[in-house]
Amino acid sequence: MGAVSVRDVTEANIEDVFRVCSCGRLEDPIQKEGIEIRRHWLREMIQEYGTCVKIAYLEGKPVAHLMFYPEEAVPFLSSTREGVVLLRCVYNPFEEARGKGASTALVSSLIEDCRGSPKFLKGVECSFIVSEPFNTGEGTPMEKFYASSGFVRRGDEMIYEINGRYVLPKRLVWNPDHANKEAATVIYNPTCEYSYISATRVRDAINILYPNLPVWLIDQWQKPEASLSLANEWLVVKGTPIKSGLKDRKSFDAEIKQAVEGSS
Ligand SMILES: CC(C)(COP(=O)(O)OP(=O)(O)OC[C@H]1O[C@@H](n2cnc3c(N)ncnc32)[C@H](O)[C@@H]1OP(=O)(O)O)[C@@H](O)C(=O)NCCC(=O)NCCS
């Protein structure tokens, strides 16, 4: 078995992030737009926090990725928990490199950093690491992997305690008065190249149904106040938050129609 090594992402190896997360799609024009948005965000995070991604290398090749940052870095939360590190995602897209300990080494490296005084916490002691796992249907589900790495479930979150005890997050409350009743708003995240891509697909899908309905795409980190006012709902159409995604196109279209026609 080849040797696994872990490196923090800095300006020097920033492109390895995309070699992992966008593998096989690096030349796709829309993917390139998502990558550009994320590269800009990553550079700002590296300047402010030193790093926010770890990459695992197997025999020198970047194969797995782990992204994290202090909750206090997130601009679109009404309150944040001190010393909490958000583990956003872990990903190894390479079938032949799976089950070789690359992602386990990434999580171990993050835990080890959090037990010390990592630069990204700016002198604050780490209380716990928290993640909201999601399932893409690819590889091992994140939830299963985190559980095997020692994380335990607390409500919607999975956590790993370092120096503190778990504290519940404060959830935002949806207020329909804050929504634009004449348009659709799609919120995307610059932290993942796929988020922008899926926002453009959602815009296109709405345009097919209602070509005259304005659709605003909002970068959550660039315009946190807009995201906050919508309680971080990812898609709001004429004042109605939409729950279905494009994966279930029939339900998605039905919800959009209900939101548009129910509002007139
Ligand atoms: C979960 C995931 C990251 C695991 O990646 P990986 O690099 O294969 O992980 P590891 O090799 O470290 O661990 C996988 C398994 O191998 C085992 N393992 C760990 N070290 C090992 C080693 N040195 N040798 C052999 N097996 C090992 C682990 O215990 C683990 O077993 P488990 O599944 O029973 O818990 C990967 O399957 C994946 O990408 N899943 C999709 C996650 C996703 O959707 N991400 C979001 C994308 S945006």
mmCIF file with all atom_site columns, N, CA, C and O in Angstrom, residues 44-52 69-70 72-74 118-122 221:
data_model
loop_
_atom_site.group_PDB
_atom_site.id
_atom_site.type_symbol
_atom_site.label_atom_id
_atom_site.label_alt_id
_atom_site.label_comp_id
_atom_site.label_asym_id
_atom_site.label_entity_id
_atom_site.label_seq_id
_atom_site.pdbx_PDB_ins_code
_atom_site.Cartn_x
_atom_site.Cartn_y
_atom_site.Cartn_z
_atom_site.occupancy
_atom_site.B_iso_or_equiv
_atom_site.pdbx_formal_charge
_atom_site.auth_seq_id
_atom_site.auth_comp_id
_atom_site.auth_asym_id
_atom_site.auth_atom_id
_atom_site.pdbx_PDB_model_num
ATOM 1  N N  . GLU A 1 44  ? -9.208  34.165 0.028  1.00 0.00 ? 44  GLU A N  1
ATOM 2  C CA . GLU A 1 44  ? -9.558  35.053 1.152  1.00 0.00 ? 44  GLU A CA 1
ATOM 3  C C  . GLU A 1 44  ? -9.447  34.298 2.472  1.00 0.00 ? 44  GLU A C  1
ATOM 4  O O  . GLU A 1 44  ? -8.960  34.828 3.465  1.00 0.00 ? 44  GLU A O  1
ATOM 5  N N  . MET A 1 45  ? -9.899  33.042 2.490  1.00 0.00 ? 45  MET A N  1
ATOM 6  C CA . MET A 1 45  ? -9.839  32.239 3.722  1.00 0.00 ? 45  MET A CA 1
ATOM 7  C C  . MET A 1 45  ? -8.389  31.948 4.115  1.00 0.00 ? 45  MET A C  1
ATOM 8  O O  . MET A 1 45  ? -8.037  31.987 5.298  1.00 0.00 ? 45  MET A O  1
ATOM 9  N N  . ILE A 1 46  ? -7.551  31.663 3.118  1.00 0.00 ? 46  ILE A N  1
ATOM 10 C CA . ILE A 1 46  ? -6.138  31.371 3.403  1.00 0.00 ? 46  ILE A CA 1
ATOM 11 C C  . ILE A 1 46  ? -5.480  32.617 4.005  1.00 0.00 ? 46  ILE A C  1
ATOM 12 O O  . ILE A 1 46  ? -4.713  32.529 4.967  1.00 0.00 ? 46  ILE A O  1
ATOM 13 N N  . GLN A 1 47  ? -5.806  33.783 3.448  1.00 0.00 ? 47  GLN A N  1
ATOM 14 C CA . GLN A 1 47  ? -5.241  35.029 4.000  1.00 0.00 ? 47  GLN A CA 1
ATOM 15 C C  . GLN A 1 47  ? -5.677  35.252 5.435  1.00 0.00 ? 47  GLN A C  1
ATOM 16 O O  . GLN A 1 47  ? -4.893  35.642 6.288  1.00 0.00 ? 47  GLN A O  1
ATOM 17 N N  . GLU A 1 48  ? -6.945  34.976 5.696  1.00 0.00 ? 48  GLU A N  1
ATOM 18 C CA . GLU A 1 48  ? -7.514  35.285 7.016  1.00 0.00 ? 48  GLU A CA 1
ATOM 19 C C  . GLU A 1 48  ? -7.194  34.202 8.058  1.00 0.00 ? 48  GLU A C  1
ATOM 20 O O  . GLU A 1 48  ? -6.929  34.502 9.210  1.00 0.00 ? 48  GLU A O  1
ATOM 21 N N  . TYR A 1 49  ? -7.226  32.929 7.628  1.00 0.00 ? 49  TYR A N  1
ATOM 22 C CA . TYR A 1 49  ? -7.119  31.836 8.610  1.00 0.00 ? 49  TYR A CA 1
ATOM 23 C C  . TYR A 1 49  ? -5.928  30.902 8.393  1.00 0.00 ? 49  TYR A C  1
ATOM 24 O O  . TYR A 1 49  ? -5.747  29.948 9.133  1.00 0.00 ? 49  TYR A O  1
ATOM 25 N N  . GLY A 1 50  ? -5.128  31.164 7.367  1.00 0.00 ? 50  GLY A N  1
ATOM 26 C CA . GLY A 1 50  ? -3.973  30.302 7.098  1.00 0.00 ? 50  GLY A CA 1
ATOM 27 C C  . GLY A 1 50  ? -4.329  29.152 6.175  1.00 0.00 ? 50  GLY A C  1
ATOM 28 O O  . GLY A 1 50  ? -3.649  28.892 5.200  1.00 0.00 ? 50  GLY A O  1
ATOM 29 N N  . THR A 1 51  ? -5.428  28.471 6.489  1.00 0.00 ? 51  THR A N  1
ATOM 30 C CA . THR A 1 51  ? -5.929  27.398 5.622  1.00 0.00 ? 51  THR A CA 1
ATOM 31 C C  . THR A 1 51  ? -7.371  27.072 5.994  1.00 0.00 ? 51  THR A C  1
ATOM 32 O O  . THR A 1 51  ? -7.853  27.497 7.059  1.00 0.00 ? 51  THR A O  1
ATOM 33 N N  . CYS A 1 52  ? -8.062  26.334 5.140  1.00 0.00 ? 52  CYS A N  1
ATOM 34 C CA . CYS A 1 52  ? -9.395  25.811 5.501  1.00 0.00 ? 52  CYS A CA 1
ATOM 35 C C  . CYS A 1 52  ? -9.655  24.501 4.766  1.00 0.00 ? 52  CYS A C  1
ATOM 36 O O  . CYS A 1 52  ? -10.794 24.019 4.753  1.00 0.00 ? 52  CYS A O  1
ATOM 37 N N  . TYR A 1 69  ? -13.710 25.136 8.797  1.00 0.00 ? 69  TYR A N  1
ATOM 38 C CA . TYR A 1 69  ? -13.375 26.502 9.231  1.00 0.00 ? 69  TYR A CA 1
ATOM 39 C C  . TYR A 1 69  ? -14.101 26.791 10.536 1.00 0.00 ? 69  TYR A C  1
ATOM 40 O O  . TYR A 1 69  ? -15.075 26.109 10.877 1.00 0.00 ? 69  TYR A O  1
ATOM 41 N N  . PRO A 1 70  ? -13.651 27.823 11.267 1.00 0.00 ? 70  PRO A N  1
ATOM 42 C CA . PRO A 1 70  ? -14.347 28.128 12.522 1.00 0.00 ? 70  PRO A CA 1
ATOM 43 C C  . PRO A 1 70  ? -15.767 28.600 12.228 1.00 0.00 ? 70  PRO A C  1
ATOM 44 O O  . PRO A 1 70  ? -15.973 29.314 11.237 1.00 0.00 ? 70  PRO A O  1
ATOM 45 N N  . GLU A 1 72  ? -17.207 30.828 13.624 1.00 0.00 ? 72  GLU A N  1
ATOM 46 C CA . GLU A 1 72  ? -17.195 32.292 13.698 1.00 0.00 ? 72  GLU A CA 1
ATOM 47 C C  . GLU A 1 72  ? -16.831 32.967 12.375 1.00 0.00 ? 72  GLU A C  1
ATOM 48 O O  . GLU A 1 72  ? -17.039 34.159 12.205 1.00 0.00 ? 72  GLU A O  1
ATOM 49 N N  . ALA A 1 73  ? -16.303 32.181 11.417 1.00 0.00 ? 73  ALA A N  1
ATOM 50 C CA . ALA A 1 73  ? -15.970 32.757 10.104 1.00 0.00 ? 73  ALA A CA 1
ATOM 51 C C  . ALA A 1 73  ? -17.217 32.936 9.233  1.00 0.00 ? 73  ALA A C  1
ATOM 52 O O  . ALA A 1 73  ? -17.181 33.664 8.243  1.00 0.00 ? 73  ALA A O  1
ATOM 53 N N  . VAL A 1 74  ? -18.305 32.275 9.604  1.00 0.00 ? 74  VAL A N  1
ATOM 54 C CA . VAL A 1 74  ? -19.490 32.258 8.729  1.00 0.00 ? 74  VAL A CA 1
ATOM 55 C C  . VAL A 1 74  ? -20.285 33.556 8.919  1.00 0.00 ? 74  VAL A C  1
ATOM 56 O O  . VAL A 1 74  ? -20.760 33.836 10.020 1.00 0.00 ? 74  VAL A O  1
ATOM 57 N N  . PRO A 1 118 ? -4.426  25.672 16.752 1.00 0.00 ? 118 PRO A N  1
ATOM 58 C CA . PRO A 1 118 ? -4.278  25.923 15.316 1.00 0.00 ? 118 PRO A CA 1
ATOM 59 C C  . PRO A 1 118 ? -4.455  27.404 14.978 1.00 0.00 ? 118 PRO A C  1
ATOM 60 O O  . PRO A 1 118 ? -5.270  28.095 15.596 1.00 0.00 ? 118 PRO A O  1
ATOM 61 N N  . LYS A 1 119 ? -3.683  27.838 13.991 1.00 0.00 ? 119 LYS A N  1
ATOM 62 C CA . LYS A 1 119 ? -3.727  29.245 13.562 1.00 0.00 ? 119 LYS A CA 1
ATOM 63 C C  . LYS A 1 119 ? -5.150  29.647 13.185 1.00 0.00 ? 119 LYS A C  1
ATOM 64 O O  . LYS A 1 119 ? -5.577  30.770 13.434 1.00 0.00 ? 119 LYS A O  1
ATOM 65 N N  . PHE A 1 120 ? -5.915  28.684 12.586 1.00 0.00 ? 120 PHE A N  1
ATOM 66 C CA . PHE A 1 120 ? -7.250  29.062 12.107 1.00 0.00 ? 120 PHE A CA 1
ATOM 67 C C  . PHE A 1 120 ? -8.217  29.392 13.240 1.00 0.00 ? 120 PHE A C  1
ATOM 68 O O  . PHE A 1 120 ? -9.257  30.005 13.019 1.00 0.00 ? 120 PHE A O  1
ATOM 69 N N  . LEU A 1 121 ? -7.878  29.033 14.491 1.00 0.00 ? 121 LEU A N  1
ATOM 70 C CA . LEU A 1 121 ? -8.767  29.395 15.613 1.00 0.00 ? 121 LEU A CA 1
ATOM 71 C C  . LEU A 1 121 ? -8.305  30.673 16.309 1.00 0.00 ? 121 LEU A C  1
ATOM 72 O O  . LEU A 1 121 ? -8.926  31.119 17.289 1.00 0.00 ? 121 LEU A O  1
ATOM 73 N N  . LYS A 1 122 ? -7.229  31.259 15.819 1.00 0.00 ? 122 LYS A N  1
ATOM 74 C CA . LYS A 1 122 ? -6.764  32.574 16.297 1.00 0.00 ? 122 LYS A CA 1
ATOM 75 C C  . LYS A 1 122 ? -6.692  32.658 17.820 1.00 0.00 ? 122 LYS A C  1
ATOM 76 O O  . LYS A 1 122 ? -7.210  33.605 18.429 1.00 0.00 ? 122 LYS A O  1
ATOM 77 N N  . TRP A 1 221 ? -21.747 34.329 0.940  1.00 0.00 ? 221 TRP A N  1
ATOM 78 C CA . TRP A 1 221 ? -20.637 34.951 1.683  1.00 0.00 ? 221 TRP A CA 1
ATOM 79 C C  . TRP A 1 221 ? -20.433 36.395 1.261  1.00 0.00 ? 221 TRP A C  1
ATOM 80 O O  . TRP A 1 221 ? -19.954 37.202 2.041  1.00 0.00 ? 221 TRP A O  1
#
